[in-house]
mmCIF file of N, CA and C and ligand atoms in Angstrom:
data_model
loop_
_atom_site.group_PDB
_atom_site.id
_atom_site.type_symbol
_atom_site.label_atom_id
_atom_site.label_comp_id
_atom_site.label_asym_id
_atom_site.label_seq_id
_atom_site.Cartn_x
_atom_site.Cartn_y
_atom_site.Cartn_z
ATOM 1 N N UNK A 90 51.012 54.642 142.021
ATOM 2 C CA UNK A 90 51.166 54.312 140.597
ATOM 3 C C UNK A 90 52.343 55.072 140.008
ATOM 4 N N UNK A 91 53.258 54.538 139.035
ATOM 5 C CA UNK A 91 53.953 55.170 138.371
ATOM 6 C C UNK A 91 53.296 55.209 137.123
ATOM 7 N N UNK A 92 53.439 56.423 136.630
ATOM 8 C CA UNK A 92 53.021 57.571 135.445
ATOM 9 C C UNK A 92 54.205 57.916 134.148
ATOM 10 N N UNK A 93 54.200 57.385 133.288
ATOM 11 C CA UNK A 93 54.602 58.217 132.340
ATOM 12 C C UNK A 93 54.582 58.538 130.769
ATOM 13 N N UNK A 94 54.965 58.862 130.114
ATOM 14 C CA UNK A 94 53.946 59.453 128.856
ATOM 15 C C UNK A 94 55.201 58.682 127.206
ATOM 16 N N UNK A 95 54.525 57.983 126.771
ATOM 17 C CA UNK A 95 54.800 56.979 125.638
ATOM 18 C C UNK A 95 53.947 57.788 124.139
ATOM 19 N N UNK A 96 55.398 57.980 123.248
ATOM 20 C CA UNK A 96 54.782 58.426 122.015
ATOM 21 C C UNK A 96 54.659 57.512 121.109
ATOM 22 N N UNK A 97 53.846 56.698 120.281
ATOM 23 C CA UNK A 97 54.042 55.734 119.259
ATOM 24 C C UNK A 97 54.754 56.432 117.698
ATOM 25 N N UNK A 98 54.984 55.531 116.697
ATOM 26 C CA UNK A 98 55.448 56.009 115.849
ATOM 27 C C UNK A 98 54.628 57.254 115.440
ATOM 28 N N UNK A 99 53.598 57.084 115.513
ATOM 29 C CA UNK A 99 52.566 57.918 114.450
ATOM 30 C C UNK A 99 52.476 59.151 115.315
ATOM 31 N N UNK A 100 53.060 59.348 116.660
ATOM 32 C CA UNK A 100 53.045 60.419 117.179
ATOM 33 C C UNK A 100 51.794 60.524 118.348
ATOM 34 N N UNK A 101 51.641 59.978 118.074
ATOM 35 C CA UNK A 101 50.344 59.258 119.375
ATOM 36 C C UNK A 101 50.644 59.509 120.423
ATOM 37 N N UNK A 102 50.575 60.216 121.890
ATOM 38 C CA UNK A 102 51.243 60.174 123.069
ATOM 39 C C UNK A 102 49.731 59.614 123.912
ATOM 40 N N UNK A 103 50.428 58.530 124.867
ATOM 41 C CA UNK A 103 49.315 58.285 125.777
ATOM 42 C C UNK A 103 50.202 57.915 127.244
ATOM 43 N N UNK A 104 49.384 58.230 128.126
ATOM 44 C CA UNK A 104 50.057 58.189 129.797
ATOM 45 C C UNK A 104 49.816 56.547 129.664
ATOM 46 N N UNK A 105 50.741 56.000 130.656
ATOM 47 C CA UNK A 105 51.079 54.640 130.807
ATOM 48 C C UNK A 105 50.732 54.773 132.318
ATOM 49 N N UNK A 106 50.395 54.122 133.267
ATOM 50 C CA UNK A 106 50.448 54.319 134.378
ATOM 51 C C UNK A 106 50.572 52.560 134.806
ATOM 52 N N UNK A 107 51.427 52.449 135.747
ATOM 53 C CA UNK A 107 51.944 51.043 136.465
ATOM 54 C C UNK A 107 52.241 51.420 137.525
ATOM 55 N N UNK A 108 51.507 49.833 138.447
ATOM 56 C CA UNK A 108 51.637 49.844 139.811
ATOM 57 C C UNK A 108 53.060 49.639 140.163
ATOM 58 N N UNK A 109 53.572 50.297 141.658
ATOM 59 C CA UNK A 109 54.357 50.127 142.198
ATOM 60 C C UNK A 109 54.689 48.771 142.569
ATOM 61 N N UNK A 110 56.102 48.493 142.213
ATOM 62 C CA UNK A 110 56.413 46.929 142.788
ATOM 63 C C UNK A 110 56.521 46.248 141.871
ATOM 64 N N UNK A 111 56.204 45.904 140.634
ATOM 65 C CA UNK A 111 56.175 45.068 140.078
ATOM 66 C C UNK A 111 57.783 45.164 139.535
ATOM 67 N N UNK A 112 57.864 44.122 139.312
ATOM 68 C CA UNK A 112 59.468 43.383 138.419
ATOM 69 C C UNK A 112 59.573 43.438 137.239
ATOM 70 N N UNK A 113 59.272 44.223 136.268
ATOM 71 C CA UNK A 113 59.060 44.164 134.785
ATOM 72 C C UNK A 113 60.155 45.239 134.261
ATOM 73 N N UNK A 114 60.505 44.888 132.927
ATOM 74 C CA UNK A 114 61.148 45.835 132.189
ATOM 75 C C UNK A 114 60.168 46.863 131.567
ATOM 76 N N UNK A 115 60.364 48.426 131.359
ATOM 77 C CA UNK A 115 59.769 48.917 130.649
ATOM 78 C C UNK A 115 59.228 48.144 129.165
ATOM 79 N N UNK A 116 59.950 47.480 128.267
ATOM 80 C CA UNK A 116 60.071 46.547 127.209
ATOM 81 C C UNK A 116 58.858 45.621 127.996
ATOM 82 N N UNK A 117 58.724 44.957 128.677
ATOM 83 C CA UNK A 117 57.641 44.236 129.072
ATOM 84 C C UNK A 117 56.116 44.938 129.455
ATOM 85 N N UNK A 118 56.403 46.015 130.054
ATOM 86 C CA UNK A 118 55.017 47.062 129.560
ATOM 87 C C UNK A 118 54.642 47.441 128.667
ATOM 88 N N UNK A 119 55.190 47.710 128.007
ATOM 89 C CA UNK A 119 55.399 48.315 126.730
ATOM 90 C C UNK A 119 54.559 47.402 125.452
ATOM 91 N N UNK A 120 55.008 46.034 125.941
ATOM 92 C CA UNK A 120 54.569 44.720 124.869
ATOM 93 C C UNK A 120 53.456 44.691 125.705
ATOM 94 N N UNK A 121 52.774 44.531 126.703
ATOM 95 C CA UNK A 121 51.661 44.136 127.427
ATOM 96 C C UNK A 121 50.679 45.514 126.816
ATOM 97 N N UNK A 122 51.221 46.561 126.841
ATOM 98 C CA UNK A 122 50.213 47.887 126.421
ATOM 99 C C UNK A 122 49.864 47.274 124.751
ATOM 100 N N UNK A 123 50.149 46.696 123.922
ATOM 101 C CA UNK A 123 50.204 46.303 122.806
ATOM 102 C C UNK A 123 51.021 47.535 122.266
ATOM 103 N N UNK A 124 51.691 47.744 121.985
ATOM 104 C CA UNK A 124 52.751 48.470 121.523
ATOM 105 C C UNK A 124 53.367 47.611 120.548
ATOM 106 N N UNK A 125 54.151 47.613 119.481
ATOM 107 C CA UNK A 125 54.451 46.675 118.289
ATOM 108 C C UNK A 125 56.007 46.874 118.259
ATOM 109 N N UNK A 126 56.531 46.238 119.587
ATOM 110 C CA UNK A 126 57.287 46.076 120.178
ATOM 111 C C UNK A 126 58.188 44.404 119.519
ATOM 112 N N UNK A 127 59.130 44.381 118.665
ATOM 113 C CA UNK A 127 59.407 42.866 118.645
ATOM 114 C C UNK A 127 60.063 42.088 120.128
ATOM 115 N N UNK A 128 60.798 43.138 120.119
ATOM 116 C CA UNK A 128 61.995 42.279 121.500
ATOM 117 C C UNK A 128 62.344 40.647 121.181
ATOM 118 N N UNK A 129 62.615 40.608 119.750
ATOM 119 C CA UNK A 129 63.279 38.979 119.722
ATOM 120 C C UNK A 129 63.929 38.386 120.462
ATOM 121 N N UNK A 130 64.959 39.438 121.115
ATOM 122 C CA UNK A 130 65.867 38.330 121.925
ATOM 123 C C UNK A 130 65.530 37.853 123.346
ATOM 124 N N UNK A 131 64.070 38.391 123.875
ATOM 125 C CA UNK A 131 63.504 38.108 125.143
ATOM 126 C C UNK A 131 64.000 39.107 126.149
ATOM 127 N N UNK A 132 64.815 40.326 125.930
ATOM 128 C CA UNK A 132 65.226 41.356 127.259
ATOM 129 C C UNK A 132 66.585 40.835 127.139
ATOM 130 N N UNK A 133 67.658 40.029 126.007
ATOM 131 C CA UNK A 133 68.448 39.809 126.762
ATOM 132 C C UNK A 133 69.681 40.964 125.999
ATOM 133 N N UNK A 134 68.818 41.918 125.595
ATOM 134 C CA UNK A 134 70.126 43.062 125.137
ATOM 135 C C UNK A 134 70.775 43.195 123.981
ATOM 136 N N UNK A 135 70.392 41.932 122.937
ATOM 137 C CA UNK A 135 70.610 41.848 121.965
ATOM 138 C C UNK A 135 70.055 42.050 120.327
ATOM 139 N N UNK A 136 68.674 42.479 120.485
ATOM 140 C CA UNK A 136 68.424 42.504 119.513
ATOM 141 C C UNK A 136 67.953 44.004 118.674
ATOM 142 N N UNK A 137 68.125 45.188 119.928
ATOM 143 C CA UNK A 137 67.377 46.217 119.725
ATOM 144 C C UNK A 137 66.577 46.706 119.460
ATOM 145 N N UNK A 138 65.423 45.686 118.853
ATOM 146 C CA UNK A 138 63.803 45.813 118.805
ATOM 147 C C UNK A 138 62.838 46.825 119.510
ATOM 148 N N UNK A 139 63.463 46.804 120.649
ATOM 149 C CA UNK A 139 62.587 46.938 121.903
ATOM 150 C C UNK A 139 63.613 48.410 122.262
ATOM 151 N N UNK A 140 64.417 49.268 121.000
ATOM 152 C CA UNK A 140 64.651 50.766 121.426
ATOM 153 C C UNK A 140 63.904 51.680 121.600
ATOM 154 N N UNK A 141 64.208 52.861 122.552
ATOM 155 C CA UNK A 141 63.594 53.942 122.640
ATOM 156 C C UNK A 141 63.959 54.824 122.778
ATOM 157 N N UNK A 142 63.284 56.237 122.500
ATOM 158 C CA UNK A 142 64.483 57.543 122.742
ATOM 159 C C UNK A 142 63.681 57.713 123.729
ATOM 160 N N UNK A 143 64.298 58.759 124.561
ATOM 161 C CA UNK A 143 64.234 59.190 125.783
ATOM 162 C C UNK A 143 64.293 60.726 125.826
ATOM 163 N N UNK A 144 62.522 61.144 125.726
ATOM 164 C CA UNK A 144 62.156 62.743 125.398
ATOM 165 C C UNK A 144 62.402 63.539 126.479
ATOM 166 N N UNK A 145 61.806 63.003 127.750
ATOM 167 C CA UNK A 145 62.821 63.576 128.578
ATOM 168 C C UNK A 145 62.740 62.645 130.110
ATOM 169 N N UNK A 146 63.548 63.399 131.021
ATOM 170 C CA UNK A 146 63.887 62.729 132.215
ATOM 171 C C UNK A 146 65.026 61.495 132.253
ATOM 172 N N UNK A 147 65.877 61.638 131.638
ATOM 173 C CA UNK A 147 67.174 60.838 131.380
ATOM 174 C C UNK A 147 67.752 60.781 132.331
ATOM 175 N N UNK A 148 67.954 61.913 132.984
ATOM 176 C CA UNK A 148 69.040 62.111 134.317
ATOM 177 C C UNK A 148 68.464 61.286 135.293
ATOM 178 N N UNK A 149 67.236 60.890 135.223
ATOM 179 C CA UNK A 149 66.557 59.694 136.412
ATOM 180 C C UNK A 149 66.818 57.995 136.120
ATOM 181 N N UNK A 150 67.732 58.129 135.326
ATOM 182 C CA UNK A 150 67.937 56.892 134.615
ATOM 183 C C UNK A 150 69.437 56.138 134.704
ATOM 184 N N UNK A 151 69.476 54.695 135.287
ATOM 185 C CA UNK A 151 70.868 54.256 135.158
ATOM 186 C C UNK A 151 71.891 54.555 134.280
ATOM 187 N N UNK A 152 72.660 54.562 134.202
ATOM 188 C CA UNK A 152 74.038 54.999 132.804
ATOM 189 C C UNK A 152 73.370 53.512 132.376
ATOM 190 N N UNK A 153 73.985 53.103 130.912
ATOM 191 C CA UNK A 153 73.968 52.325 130.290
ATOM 192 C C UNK A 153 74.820 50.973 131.084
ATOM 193 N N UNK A 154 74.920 49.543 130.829
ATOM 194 C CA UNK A 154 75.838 48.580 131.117
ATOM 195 C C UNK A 154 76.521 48.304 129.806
ATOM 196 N N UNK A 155 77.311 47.833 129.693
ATOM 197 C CA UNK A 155 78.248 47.414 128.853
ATOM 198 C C UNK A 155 77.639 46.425 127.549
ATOM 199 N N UNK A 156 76.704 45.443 127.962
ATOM 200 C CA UNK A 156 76.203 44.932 127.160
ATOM 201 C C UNK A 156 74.628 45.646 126.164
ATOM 202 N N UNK A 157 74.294 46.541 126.903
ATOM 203 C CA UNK A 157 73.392 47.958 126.839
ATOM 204 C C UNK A 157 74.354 48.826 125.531
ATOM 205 N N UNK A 158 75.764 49.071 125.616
ATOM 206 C CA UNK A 158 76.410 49.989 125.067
ATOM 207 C C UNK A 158 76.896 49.406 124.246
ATOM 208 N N UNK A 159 77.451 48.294 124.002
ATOM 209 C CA UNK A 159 77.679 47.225 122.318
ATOM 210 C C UNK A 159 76.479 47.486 121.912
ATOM 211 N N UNK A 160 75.451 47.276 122.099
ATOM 212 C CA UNK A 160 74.689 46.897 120.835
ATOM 213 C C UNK A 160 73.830 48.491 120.241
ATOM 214 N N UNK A 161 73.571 49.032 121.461
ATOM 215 C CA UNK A 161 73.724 50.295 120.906
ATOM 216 C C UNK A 161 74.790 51.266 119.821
ATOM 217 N N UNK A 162 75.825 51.069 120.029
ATOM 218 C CA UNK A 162 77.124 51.567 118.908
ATOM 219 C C UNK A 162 77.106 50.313 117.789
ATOM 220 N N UNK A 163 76.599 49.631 117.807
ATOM 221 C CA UNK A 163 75.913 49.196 116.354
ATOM 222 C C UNK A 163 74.804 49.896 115.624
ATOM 223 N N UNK A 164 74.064 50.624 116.208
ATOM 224 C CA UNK A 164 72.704 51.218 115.740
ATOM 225 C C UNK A 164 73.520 52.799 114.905
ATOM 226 N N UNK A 165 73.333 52.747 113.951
ATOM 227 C CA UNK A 165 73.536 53.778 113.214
ATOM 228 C C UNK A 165 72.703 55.380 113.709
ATOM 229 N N UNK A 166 71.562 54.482 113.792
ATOM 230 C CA UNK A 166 70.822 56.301 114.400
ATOM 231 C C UNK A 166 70.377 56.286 115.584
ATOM 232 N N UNK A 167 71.395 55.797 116.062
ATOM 233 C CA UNK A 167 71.307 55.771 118.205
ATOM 234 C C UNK A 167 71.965 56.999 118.352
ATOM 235 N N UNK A 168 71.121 57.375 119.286
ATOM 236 C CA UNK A 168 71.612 59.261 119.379
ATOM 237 C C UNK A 168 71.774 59.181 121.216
ATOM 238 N N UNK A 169 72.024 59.638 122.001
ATOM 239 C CA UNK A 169 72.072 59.843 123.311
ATOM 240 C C UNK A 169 71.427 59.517 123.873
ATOM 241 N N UNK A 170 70.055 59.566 123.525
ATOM 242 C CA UNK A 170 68.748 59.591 124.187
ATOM 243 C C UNK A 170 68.315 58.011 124.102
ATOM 244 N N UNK A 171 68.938 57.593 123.040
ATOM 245 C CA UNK A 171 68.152 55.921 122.584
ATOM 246 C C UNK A 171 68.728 54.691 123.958
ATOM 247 N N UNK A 172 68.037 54.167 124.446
ATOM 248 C CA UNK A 172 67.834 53.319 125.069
ATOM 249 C C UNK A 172 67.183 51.972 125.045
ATOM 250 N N UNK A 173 67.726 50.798 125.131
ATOM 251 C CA UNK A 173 66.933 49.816 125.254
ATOM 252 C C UNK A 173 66.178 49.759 126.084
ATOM 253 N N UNK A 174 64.774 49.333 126.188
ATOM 254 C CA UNK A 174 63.746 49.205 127.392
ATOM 255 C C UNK A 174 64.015 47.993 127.681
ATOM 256 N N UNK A 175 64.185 47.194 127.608
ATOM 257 C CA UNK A 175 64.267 45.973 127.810
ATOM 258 C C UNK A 175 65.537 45.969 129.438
ATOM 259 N N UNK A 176 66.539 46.535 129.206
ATOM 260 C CA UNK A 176 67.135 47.425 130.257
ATOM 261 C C UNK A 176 66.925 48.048 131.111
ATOM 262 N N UNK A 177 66.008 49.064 131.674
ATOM 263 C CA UNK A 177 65.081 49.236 132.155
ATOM 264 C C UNK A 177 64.358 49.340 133.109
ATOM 265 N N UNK A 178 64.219 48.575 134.128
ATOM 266 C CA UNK A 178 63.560 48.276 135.357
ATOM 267 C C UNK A 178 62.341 49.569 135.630
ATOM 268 N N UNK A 179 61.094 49.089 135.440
ATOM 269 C CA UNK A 179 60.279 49.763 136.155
ATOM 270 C C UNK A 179 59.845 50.378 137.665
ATOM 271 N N UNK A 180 60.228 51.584 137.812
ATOM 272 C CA UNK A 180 60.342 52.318 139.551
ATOM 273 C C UNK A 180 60.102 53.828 139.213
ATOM 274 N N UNK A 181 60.002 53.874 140.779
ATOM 275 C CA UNK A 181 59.437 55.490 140.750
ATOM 276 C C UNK A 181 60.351 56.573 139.473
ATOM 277 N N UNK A 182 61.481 55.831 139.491
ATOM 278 C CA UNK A 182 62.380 56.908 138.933
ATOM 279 C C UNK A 182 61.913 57.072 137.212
ATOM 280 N N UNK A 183 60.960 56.404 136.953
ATOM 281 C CA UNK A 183 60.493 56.854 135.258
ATOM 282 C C UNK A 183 59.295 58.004 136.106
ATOM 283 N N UNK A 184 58.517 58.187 137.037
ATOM 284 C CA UNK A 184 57.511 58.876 137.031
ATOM 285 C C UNK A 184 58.170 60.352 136.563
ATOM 286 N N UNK A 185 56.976 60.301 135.662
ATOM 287 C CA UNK A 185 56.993 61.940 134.943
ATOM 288 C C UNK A 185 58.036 62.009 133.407
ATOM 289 N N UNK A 186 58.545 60.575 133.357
ATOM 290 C CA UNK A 186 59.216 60.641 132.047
ATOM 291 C C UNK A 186 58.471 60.570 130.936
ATOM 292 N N UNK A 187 59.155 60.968 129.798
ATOM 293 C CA UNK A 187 58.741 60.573 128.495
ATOM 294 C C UNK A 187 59.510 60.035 127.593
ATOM 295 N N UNK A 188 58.985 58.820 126.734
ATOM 296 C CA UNK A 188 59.916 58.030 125.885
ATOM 297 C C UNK A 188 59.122 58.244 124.384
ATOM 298 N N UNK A 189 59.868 57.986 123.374
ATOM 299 C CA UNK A 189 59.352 57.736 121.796
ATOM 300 C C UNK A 189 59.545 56.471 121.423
ATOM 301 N N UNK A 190 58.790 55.897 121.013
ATOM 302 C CA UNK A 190 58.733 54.510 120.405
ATOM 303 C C UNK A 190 59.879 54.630 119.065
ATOM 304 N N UNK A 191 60.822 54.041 118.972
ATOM 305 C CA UNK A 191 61.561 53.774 117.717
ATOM 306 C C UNK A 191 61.534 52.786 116.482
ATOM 307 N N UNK A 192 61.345 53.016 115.261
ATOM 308 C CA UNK A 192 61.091 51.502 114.479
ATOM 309 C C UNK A 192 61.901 50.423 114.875
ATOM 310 N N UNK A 193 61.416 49.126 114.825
ATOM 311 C CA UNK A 193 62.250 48.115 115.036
ATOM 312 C C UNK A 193 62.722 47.598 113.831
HETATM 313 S S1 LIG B 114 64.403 42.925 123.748
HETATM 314 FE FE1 LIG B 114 66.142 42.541 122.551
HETATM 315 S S2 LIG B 114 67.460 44.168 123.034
HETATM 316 FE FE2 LIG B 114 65.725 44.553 124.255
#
């Protein structure tokens, strides 16, 4: 199982745990956990709904793509840490991370 720890707005932290293998975006767990997640544009990078900061374990994480990094430098209070989930790919490499839910 991959493990890792999701804060909601209200400060809520709860462990997420997902099986190995599956094909999903974090953004697609995330909406399946009921999380109040919009993701309008379906994962396709555009709508930023579906941001998150990234409390820790970043360094286990792809650099951004290009279409990842436009729409982010639109976000006024995108700080280093903010990430689209929708981007994402679920694998060992989130075990032991932690993310914050961001307003959409
Ligand atoms: S779901 Fe729209 S940017 Fe991620």
């Amino acid at each position: 199982m991959i493990k890792f720890e999701v804060e909601n707005s209200s400060g809520t932290i709860e462990n997420i745990e997902v099986p190995e293998g599956i094909n999903l975006s974090l953004m697609e767990v995330l909406k399946g956990s009921d999380y109040p997640i919009l993701a309008t544009c379906g994962g396709m990078a555009l709508c930023a709904t579906c941001r998150i900061e990234v409390i820790s374990g970043a360094e286990n994480l792809p650099d951004p793509q290009d279409d990842e990094l436009d729409i982010l430098d639109t976000l006024p209070d995108a700080s280093p840490q903010t990430r689209l989930s929708c981007q994402l790919k679920i694998g060992t490499n989130l075990n032991g991370m932690k993310f914050k839910l961001l307003e959409s």
